[in-house]
Short mmCIF file of C-alpha atoms in Angstrom, two decimals:
data_model
loop_
_atom_site.label_atom_id
_atom_site.label_comp_id
_atom_site.label_asym_id
_atom_site.label_seq_id
_atom_site.Cartn_x
_atom_site.Cartn_y
_atom_site.Cartn_z
CA MET Y 1 -0.38 0.09 -0.06
CA VAL Y 2 2.16 3.01 1.44
CA GLN Y 3 4.19 1.28 -2.26
CA GLY Y 4 1.71 1.89 -4.42
CA ARG Y 5 0.93 5.85 -2.85
CA ARG Y 6 4.91 6.32 -3.44
CA ASP Y 7 4.81 5.42 -6.76
CA ALA Y 8 1.76 7.45 -7.17
CA ALA Y 9 3.34 10.25 -6.69
CA LEU Y 10 6.42 10.42 -8.19
CA MET Y 11 3.90 9.51 -11.01
CA ALA Y 12 1.47 13.10 -10.69
CA LEU Y 13 5.38 14.59 -9.80
CA ALA Y 14 6.30 13.72 -13.39
CA GLY Y 15 3.56 14.76 -15.05
CA GLY Y 16 3.68 17.62 -13.22
CA LEU Y 17 7.11 18.71 -14.14
CA TRP Y 18 6.64 17.67 -17.91
CA THR Y 19 3.07 19.58 -18.44
CA GLY Y 20 4.56 22.42 -16.80
CA ILE Y 21 7.90 22.84 -18.40
CA CYS Y 22 5.56 22.40 -22.05
CA TRP Y 23 3.76 25.82 -20.28
CA LEU Y 24 6.75 26.96 -19.19
CA LEU Y 25 7.98 26.89 -23.35
CA ALA Y 26 4.53 28.45 -24.51
CA GLN Y 27 4.66 31.24 -21.88
CA LEU Y 28 8.29 32.02 -22.43
CA ALA Y 29 6.89 32.18 -26.35
CA TYR Y 30 4.11 33.40 -26.10
CA PRO Y 31 4.52 37.30 -26.10
CA HIS Y 32 6.59 37.16 -29.68
CA LEU Y 33 4.70 34.43 -31.03
CA PRO Y 34 2.27 36.11 -34.71
CA PRO Y 35 -1.63 36.02 -34.41
CA LYS Y 36 -2.07 33.23 -36.40
CA VAL Y 37 0.55 29.89 -36.11
CA PRO Y 38 0.77 26.40 -37.25
CA VAL Y 39 -0.39 23.39 -35.75
CA HIS Y 40 -0.65 20.89 -38.86
CA PHE Y 41 1.52 19.88 -41.19
CA ASN Y 42 0.86 17.68 -43.78
CA LEU Y 43 3.34 14.95 -45.79
CA TYR Y 44 5.78 17.03 -46.87
CA TRP Y 45 6.34 19.24 -44.29
CA GLN Y 46 4.17 22.40 -45.31
CA PRO Y 47 1.48 24.05 -42.46
CA ASP Y 48 -1.69 23.22 -43.40
CA GLY Y 49 -4.04 24.27 -40.03
CA TRP Y 50 -3.79 27.56 -38.75
CA ALA Y 51 -4.93 28.16 -34.72
CA SER Y 52 -4.42 31.24 -32.75
CA LYS Y 53 -1.54 31.63 -30.41
CA GLY Y 54 -3.28 31.24 -27.91
CA VAL Y 55 -3.96 27.69 -28.56
CA LEU Y 56 -0.56 26.90 -28.10
CA LEU Y 57 -0.66 27.40 -24.68
CA TRP Y 58 -3.11 25.05 -23.68
CA LEU Y 59 -3.11 22.46 -26.96
CA MET Y 60 0.04 20.77 -25.09
CA PRO Y 61 0.82 21.10 -21.93
CA LEU Y 62 -3.18 19.61 -21.60
CA THR Y 63 -1.82 16.69 -23.85
CA VAL Y 64 1.09 16.10 -21.64
CA ALA Y 65 -2.45 16.56 -18.54
CA ILE Y 66 -4.75 13.52 -20.36
CA VAL Y 67 -2.01 11.47 -21.24
CA TRP Y 68 -0.63 11.01 -17.59
CA ALA Y 69 -3.62 11.11 -16.39
CA VAL Y 70 -5.12 7.81 -18.68
CA ILE Y 71 -1.30 6.07 -17.64
CA GLY Y 72 -0.79 7.32 -14.22
CA ALA Y 73 -5.57 5.13 -14.08
CA VAL Y 74 -3.62 1.91 -15.61
CA THR Y 75 -0.54 2.25 -13.10
CA SER Y 76 -3.49 2.29 -10.06
CA LEU Y 77 -4.07 -1.25 -11.68
CA ALA Y 78 0.10 -3.13 -12.05
CA THR Y 79 1.32 -4.60 -10.48
CA VAL Y 80 4.84 -3.66 -8.54
CA GLN Y 81 6.62 -5.06 -12.08
CA GLU Y 82 4.04 -2.89 -14.15
CA ARG Y 83 4.81 -0.47 -12.58
CA ARG Y 84 8.78 -0.06 -12.84
CA LEU Y 85 7.99 -0.72 -16.83
CA LEU Y 86 4.99 2.36 -17.33
CA TRP Y 87 7.49 4.16 -15.46
CA GLN Y 88 10.20 3.92 -17.87
CA VAL Y 89 7.58 4.94 -20.78
CA GLN Y 90 6.30 7.93 -19.70
CA TRP Y 91 9.13 9.34 -18.73
CA TRP Y 92 10.35 9.38 -23.18
CA ILE Y 93 6.60 9.89 -23.06
CA GLY Y 94 7.29 12.75 -21.38
CA MET Y 95 10.53 13.89 -22.82
CA PHE Y 96 8.80 13.09 -26.37
CA MET Y 97 5.81 15.20 -25.31
CA VAL Y 98 8.19 18.46 -24.76
CA ALA Y 99 9.99 17.96 -28.37
CA VAL Y 100 7.07 18.17 -29.73
CA GLN Y 101 5.92 21.31 -28.04
CA GLY Y 102 9.33 23.19 -28.86
CA SER Y 103 9.55 22.26 -31.90
CA LEU Y 104 5.72 23.72 -32.96
CA LEU Y 105 7.43 26.62 -30.98
CA LEU Y 106 10.26 27.31 -33.37
CA THR Y 107 8.53 27.09 -35.78
CA ALA Y 108 5.92 29.49 -35.27
CA LEU Y 109 8.74 31.78 -34.16
CA GLY Y 110 10.15 31.39 -37.82
CA TRP Y 111 13.08 29.64 -36.25
CA LEU Y 112 12.15 27.03 -38.00
CA HIS Y 113 10.34 26.07 -41.53
CA SER Y 114 8.58 22.86 -40.07
CA PRO Y 115 9.07 20.90 -36.45
CA ARG Y 116 10.59 18.23 -39.34
CA PRO Y 117 14.33 18.72 -37.25
CA ILE Y 118 12.50 17.90 -33.92
CA LEU Y 119 10.21 16.06 -34.12
CA MET Y 120 11.67 13.63 -36.77
CA PRO Y 121 14.93 12.36 -34.33
CA ALA Y 122 12.78 13.08 -31.04
CA LEU Y 123 10.35 10.62 -32.37
CA GLY Y 124 13.82 8.79 -33.70
CA LEU Y 125 14.91 8.43 -29.93
CA LEU Y 126 11.69 7.58 -28.78
CA LEU Y 127 11.22 4.01 -31.06
CA VAL Y 128 15.72 4.17 -29.74
CA ALA Y 129 14.58 3.35 -26.48
CA ILE Y 130 11.65 1.22 -26.18
CA GLY Y 131 13.16 -1.37 -28.54
CA ARG Y 132 16.30 -1.15 -26.43
CA LEU Y 133 13.14 -2.24 -23.52
CA CYS Y 134 11.43 -4.43 -25.52
CA PRO Y 135 13.70 -7.36 -24.97
CA GLN Y 136 13.29 -6.51 -20.96
CA LEU Y 137 9.83 -6.92 -21.11
CA PRO Y 138 8.30 -10.65 -19.22
CA GLN Y 139 4.72 -11.03 -19.87
CA ASN Y 140 2.20 -8.53 -19.10
CA ARG Y 141 -0.97 -6.58 -18.74
CA PHE Y 142 0.21 -2.97 -20.38
CA VAL Y 143 3.28 -2.93 -22.60
CA GLY Y 144 4.55 -4.80 -24.95
CA VAL Y 145 2.77 -6.99 -28.30
CA ARG Y 146 0.13 -8.05 -26.30
CA VAL Y 147 -1.85 -9.75 -29.04
CA PRO Y 148 -3.33 -13.15 -28.47
CA TRP Y 149 -0.93 -15.42 -29.62
CA THR Y 150 2.20 -13.51 -26.98
CA LEU Y 151 0.31 -13.34 -23.62
CA LYS Y 152 -0.48 -17.50 -24.32
CA ASP Y 153 3.10 -18.89 -24.68
CA GLU Y 154 5.81 -17.09 -22.89
CA VAL Y 155 8.42 -17.63 -25.60
CA VAL Y 156 6.54 -17.06 -28.12
CA TRP Y 157 6.48 -13.64 -25.72
CA ARG Y 158 10.32 -12.76 -25.46
CA GLN Y 159 10.97 -14.01 -29.15
CA VAL Y 160 8.38 -11.71 -30.73
CA HIS Y 161 9.85 -9.03 -28.46
CA GLN Y 162 13.87 -10.20 -29.51
CA VAL Y 163 12.78 -9.22 -33.14
CA ALA Y 164 10.79 -6.01 -32.23
CA GLY Y 165 13.26 -4.92 -29.83
CA LEU Y 166 15.64 -4.76 -33.30
CA TRP Y 167 13.79 -3.47 -35.72
CA LEU Y 168 12.66 -0.51 -33.52
CA THR Y 169 16.23 -0.02 -33.22
CA ALA Y 170 16.27 -0.03 -37.06
CA LEU Y 171 13.83 2.36 -37.74
CA GLY Y 172 14.31 4.53 -34.53
CA VAL Y 173 17.78 5.00 -36.13
CA GLY Y 174 16.00 5.55 -39.14
CA PHE Y 175 14.36 9.14 -38.01
CA VAL Y 176 17.30 9.83 -37.17
CA THR Y 177 19.16 9.40 -40.19
CA VAL Y 178 16.98 11.15 -42.78
CA ALA Y 179 16.63 14.32 -39.92
CA VAL Y 180 20.42 14.90 -40.81
CA LEU Y 181 20.86 13.97 -44.31
CA PRO Y 182 19.65 15.70 -47.11
CA LEU Y 183 17.44 12.61 -48.20
CA PRO Y 184 13.81 13.72 -50.20
CA VAL Y 185 11.03 14.43 -47.92
CA TRP Y 186 9.34 11.21 -49.26
CA THR Y 187 11.86 8.65 -47.10
CA ASP Y 188 9.47 10.72 -43.76
CA ALA Y 189 6.45 8.35 -45.25
CA VAL Y 190 8.11 5.83 -45.81
CA LEU Y 191 9.46 5.78 -42.16
CA MET Y 192 5.84 6.67 -40.43
CA LEU Y 193 4.54 4.01 -42.86
CA SER Y 194 6.79 1.13 -41.21
CA LEU Y 195 5.53 1.77 -38.21
CA LEU Y 196 2.63 0.39 -39.06
CA ALA Y 197 4.08 -2.54 -40.48
CA ILE Y 198 6.29 -4.08 -37.90
CA PHE Y 199 3.26 -4.41 -35.67
CA VAL Y 200 1.39 -6.00 -39.09
CA ALA Y 201 4.74 -8.91 -39.48
CA LEU Y 202 5.34 -9.11 -35.43
CA CYS Y 203 1.84 -10.29 -35.23
CA SER Y 204 2.15 -12.49 -38.64
CA TYR Y 205 5.10 -13.61 -36.85
CA ALA Y 206 3.93 -14.49 -33.61
CA VAL Y 207 0.92 -16.34 -35.19
CA ARG Y 208 3.94 -18.66 -37.46
CA LEU Y 209 5.57 -18.77 -33.68
CA TYR Y 210 2.34 -19.66 -32.25
CA ARG Y 211 1.64 -22.12 -34.44
CA ARG Y 212 5.32 -23.54 -35.03
CA ARG Y 213 5.76 -24.46 -31.16
CA SER Y 214 1.80 -26.26 -30.91
CA ALA Y 215 2.47 -28.56 -33.11
CA GLN Y 216 5.59 -29.58 -31.51
CA THR Y 217 3.58 -30.28 -29.01
CA PRO Y 218 2.61 -33.84 -27.61
#
Protein backbone atom coordinates (compact mmCIF):
# COMPACT_ATOMS: atom_id res chain seq x y z
CA MET A 1 0.00 0.00 0.00
CA VAL A 2 2.78 2.42 0.97
CA GLN A 3 4.76 1.56 -2.17
CA GLY A 4 1.66 2.12 -4.30
CA ARG A 5 1.08 5.56 -2.80
CA ARG A 6 4.72 6.47 -3.27
CA ASP A 7 4.60 5.41 -6.92
CA ALA A 8 1.41 7.42 -7.47
CA ALA A 9 3.01 10.49 -5.89
CA LEU A 10 6.13 10.17 -8.04
CA MET A 11 4.02 9.72 -11.14
CA ALA A 12 1.93 12.79 -10.37
CA LEU A 13 5.13 14.76 -9.74
CA ALA A 14 6.61 13.65 -13.07
CA GLY A 15 3.39 14.50 -14.89
CA GLY A 16 3.39 17.93 -13.31
CA LEU A 17 7.04 18.38 -14.34
CA TRP A 18 6.46 17.65 -18.04
CA THR A 19 3.20 19.60 -18.12
CA GLY A 20 4.93 22.53 -16.43
CA ILE A 21 7.85 22.49 -18.88
CA CYS A 22 5.46 22.57 -21.85
CA TRP A 23 3.50 25.43 -20.26
CA LEU A 24 6.68 27.37 -19.40
CA LEU A 25 8.03 27.08 -22.95
CA ALA A 26 4.72 28.40 -24.28
CA GLN A 27 4.73 31.29 -21.80
CA LEU A 28 8.26 32.31 -22.80
CA ALA A 29 7.44 32.21 -26.51
CA TYR A 30 3.93 33.71 -26.35
CA PRO A 31 4.83 37.43 -26.50
CA HIS A 32 6.86 36.82 -29.67
CA LEU A 33 4.35 34.63 -31.53
CA PRO A 34 2.34 35.93 -34.50
CA PRO A 35 -1.48 36.08 -34.11
CA LYS A 36 -1.88 32.88 -36.18
CA VAL A 37 0.42 29.89 -35.78
CA PRO A 38 0.72 26.59 -37.70
CA VAL A 39 -0.51 23.59 -35.74
CA HIS A 40 -0.79 20.94 -38.48
CA PHE A 41 1.47 19.96 -41.37
CA ASN A 42 1.02 17.82 -44.48
CA LEU A 43 3.26 14.99 -45.70
CA TYR A 44 5.71 17.54 -47.11
CA TRP A 45 5.88 19.35 -43.77
CA GLN A 46 4.02 22.34 -45.17
CA PRO A 47 1.56 23.99 -42.74
CA ASP A 48 -2.04 23.22 -43.65
CA GLY A 49 -3.74 23.99 -40.34
CA TRP A 50 -3.64 27.25 -38.38
CA ALA A 51 -4.91 28.44 -35.00
CA SER A 52 -4.64 31.47 -32.75
CA LYS A 53 -1.41 31.67 -30.80
CA GLY A 54 -3.33 31.12 -27.57
CA VAL A 55 -3.84 27.50 -28.62
CA LEU A 56 -0.13 26.79 -28.12
CA LEU A 57 -0.47 27.92 -24.51
CA TRP A 58 -2.72 25.00 -23.60
CA LEU A 59 -2.60 22.45 -26.46
CA MET A 60 0.48 20.45 -25.44
CA PRO A 61 0.23 21.04 -21.66
CA LEU A 62 -3.35 19.77 -21.75
CA THR A 63 -2.35 16.84 -23.97
CA VAL A 64 0.46 15.86 -21.58
CA ALA A 65 -1.86 16.14 -18.58
CA ILE A 66 -4.49 13.92 -20.23
CA VAL A 67 -1.93 11.31 -21.34
CA TRP A 68 -0.42 11.27 -17.86
CA ALA A 69 -3.83 10.90 -16.23
CA VAL A 70 -4.66 7.93 -18.46
CA ILE A 71 -1.32 6.24 -17.79
CA GLY A 72 -1.71 7.01 -14.10
CA ALA A 73 -5.10 5.29 -14.05
CA VAL A 74 -3.60 2.25 -15.77
CA THR A 75 -0.64 2.22 -13.39
CA SER A 76 -2.94 2.15 -10.37
CA LEU A 77 -4.06 -1.30 -11.57
CA ALA A 78 -0.53 -2.54 -12.27
CA THR A 79 1.76 -4.76 -10.25
CA VAL A 80 5.07 -3.43 -8.93
CA GLN A 81 6.96 -4.94 -11.88
CA GLU A 82 4.48 -3.50 -14.38
CA ARG A 83 4.75 -0.09 -12.73
CA ARG A 84 8.50 -0.06 -13.33
CA LEU A 85 7.96 -0.77 -17.01
CA LEU A 86 5.30 1.93 -17.31
CA TRP A 87 7.54 4.36 -15.46
CA GLN A 88 10.27 4.02 -18.10
CA VAL A 89 7.78 4.43 -20.93
CA GLN A 90 6.25 7.49 -19.25
CA TRP A 91 9.52 9.36 -18.99
CA TRP A 92 10.31 8.86 -22.65
CA ILE A 93 6.80 9.93 -23.65
CA GLY A 94 7.15 13.03 -21.46
CA MET A 95 10.41 14.02 -23.13
CA PHE A 96 8.88 13.40 -26.56
CA MET A 97 5.93 15.67 -25.73
CA VAL A 98 8.31 18.45 -24.70
CA ALA A 99 10.13 18.01 -28.02
CA VAL A 100 6.81 18.32 -29.88
CA GLN A 101 5.99 21.51 -27.99
CA GLY A 102 9.42 22.96 -28.67
CA SER A 103 9.26 22.13 -32.37
CA LEU A 104 5.82 23.77 -32.75
CA LEU A 105 6.93 26.90 -30.93
CA LEU A 106 10.18 27.26 -32.87
CA THR A 107 8.28 26.84 -36.14
CA ALA A 108 5.70 29.43 -35.09
CA LEU A 109 8.50 31.83 -34.16
CA GLY A 110 10.03 31.38 -37.61
CA TRP A 111 13.23 29.83 -36.32
CA LEU A 112 12.41 26.58 -38.14
CA HIS A 113 10.62 26.01 -41.45
CA SER A 114 8.80 23.01 -39.94
CA PRO A 115 8.90 20.80 -36.81
CA ARG A 116 10.78 18.13 -38.77
CA PRO A 117 14.36 18.86 -37.56
CA ILE A 118 13.26 18.26 -33.96
CA LEU A 119 10.29 15.94 -34.33
CA MET A 120 11.93 13.26 -36.48
CA PRO A 121 14.99 12.68 -34.26
CA ALA A 122 12.80 12.90 -31.14
CA LEU A 123 10.53 10.18 -32.51
CA GLY A 124 13.61 8.20 -33.50
CA LEU A 125 15.05 8.36 -29.99
CA LEU A 126 11.67 7.34 -28.55
CA LEU A 127 11.62 4.28 -30.83
CA VAL A 128 15.21 3.40 -29.91
CA ALA A 129 14.32 3.61 -26.21
CA ILE A 130 11.27 1.39 -26.70
CA GLY A 131 13.33 -0.98 -28.85
CA ARG A 132 15.94 -1.37 -26.13
CA LEU A 133 13.21 -1.99 -23.58
CA CYS A 134 11.37 -4.65 -25.62
CA PRO A 135 13.74 -7.62 -25.02
CA GLN A 136 13.53 -6.98 -21.26
CA LEU A 137 9.74 -7.09 -21.13
CA PRO A 138 8.20 -10.03 -19.28
CA GLN A 139 4.63 -10.98 -20.03
CA ASN A 140 2.42 -8.27 -18.55
CA ARG A 141 -1.01 -6.68 -18.90
CA PHE A 142 -0.08 -3.27 -20.27
CA VAL A 143 3.17 -2.96 -22.26
CA GLY A 144 4.42 -4.80 -25.34
CA VAL A 145 3.09 -6.73 -28.32
CA ARG A 146 0.00 -7.95 -26.51
CA VAL A 147 -1.72 -10.23 -29.00
CA PRO A 148 -3.36 -13.58 -28.16
CA TRP A 149 -0.42 -15.67 -29.36
CA THR A 150 2.21 -13.85 -27.28
CA LEU A 151 -0.02 -13.87 -24.20
CA LYS A 152 -0.65 -17.61 -24.43
CA ASP A 153 2.99 -18.67 -24.80
CA GLU A 154 5.87 -17.10 -22.90
CA VAL A 155 8.44 -18.36 -25.43
CA VAL A 156 6.51 -16.70 -28.27
CA TRP A 157 6.34 -13.50 -26.22
CA ARG A 158 10.08 -13.53 -25.62
CA GLN A 159 11.08 -14.21 -29.22
CA VAL A 160 8.62 -11.69 -30.68
CA HIS A 161 9.93 -8.98 -28.36
CA GLN A 162 13.53 -9.80 -29.24
CA VAL A 163 12.67 -9.18 -32.90
CA ALA A 164 10.56 -6.12 -32.03
CA GLY A 165 13.51 -4.63 -30.17
CA LEU A 166 15.80 -4.99 -33.18
CA TRP A 167 13.29 -3.62 -35.67
CA LEU A 168 12.20 -0.65 -33.57
CA THR A 169 15.80 0.28 -32.78
CA ALA A 170 16.71 0.13 -36.47
CA LEU A 171 13.65 2.19 -37.39
CA GLY A 172 14.50 4.73 -34.70
CA VAL A 173 18.00 5.11 -36.14
CA GLY A 174 16.35 5.64 -39.52
CA PHE A 175 14.23 8.49 -38.15
CA VAL A 176 17.31 10.19 -36.74
CA THR A 177 19.25 9.63 -39.97
CA VAL A 178 16.68 11.25 -42.28
CA ALA A 179 16.69 14.32 -40.06
CA VAL A 180 20.43 14.92 -40.44
CA LEU A 181 21.02 13.77 -44.04
CA PRO A 182 19.73 15.57 -47.16
CA LEU A 183 17.24 12.85 -48.07
CA PRO A 184 13.96 13.47 -49.95
CA VAL A 185 10.93 14.21 -47.79
CA TRP A 186 9.08 11.12 -49.05
CA THR A 187 11.46 9.01 -46.97
CA ASP A 188 9.64 10.36 -43.90
CA ALA A 189 6.37 8.86 -45.15
CA VAL A 190 8.12 5.54 -45.80
CA LEU A 191 9.38 5.47 -42.22
CA MET A 192 5.95 6.34 -40.84
CA LEU A 193 4.37 3.52 -42.84
CA SER A 194 7.13 1.22 -41.61
CA LEU A 195 5.75 1.56 -38.09
CA LEU A 196 2.49 -0.02 -39.21
CA ALA A 197 4.35 -2.61 -41.27
CA ILE A 198 6.41 -3.62 -38.24
CA PHE A 199 3.31 -4.20 -36.14
CA VAL A 200 1.68 -6.31 -38.86
CA ALA A 201 4.90 -8.28 -39.36
CA LEU A 202 5.24 -8.93 -35.62
CA CYS A 203 1.67 -10.21 -35.43
CA SER A 204 2.32 -12.50 -38.40
CA TYR A 205 5.55 -13.74 -36.81
CA ALA A 206 3.72 -14.41 -33.53
CA VAL A 207 1.05 -16.46 -35.31
CA ARG A 208 3.57 -18.57 -37.24
CA LEU A 209 5.76 -19.12 -34.19
CA TYR A 210 2.78 -20.08 -32.02
CA ARG A 211 1.47 -22.54 -34.61
CA ARG A 212 4.91 -24.08 -35.03
CA ARG A 213 5.30 -24.57 -31.29
CA SER A 214 1.75 -25.93 -30.98
CA ALA A 215 2.47 -28.47 -33.72
CA GLN A 216 5.61 -29.61 -31.89
CA THR A 217 3.77 -30.06 -28.59
CA PRO A 218 2.66 -33.70 -28.17
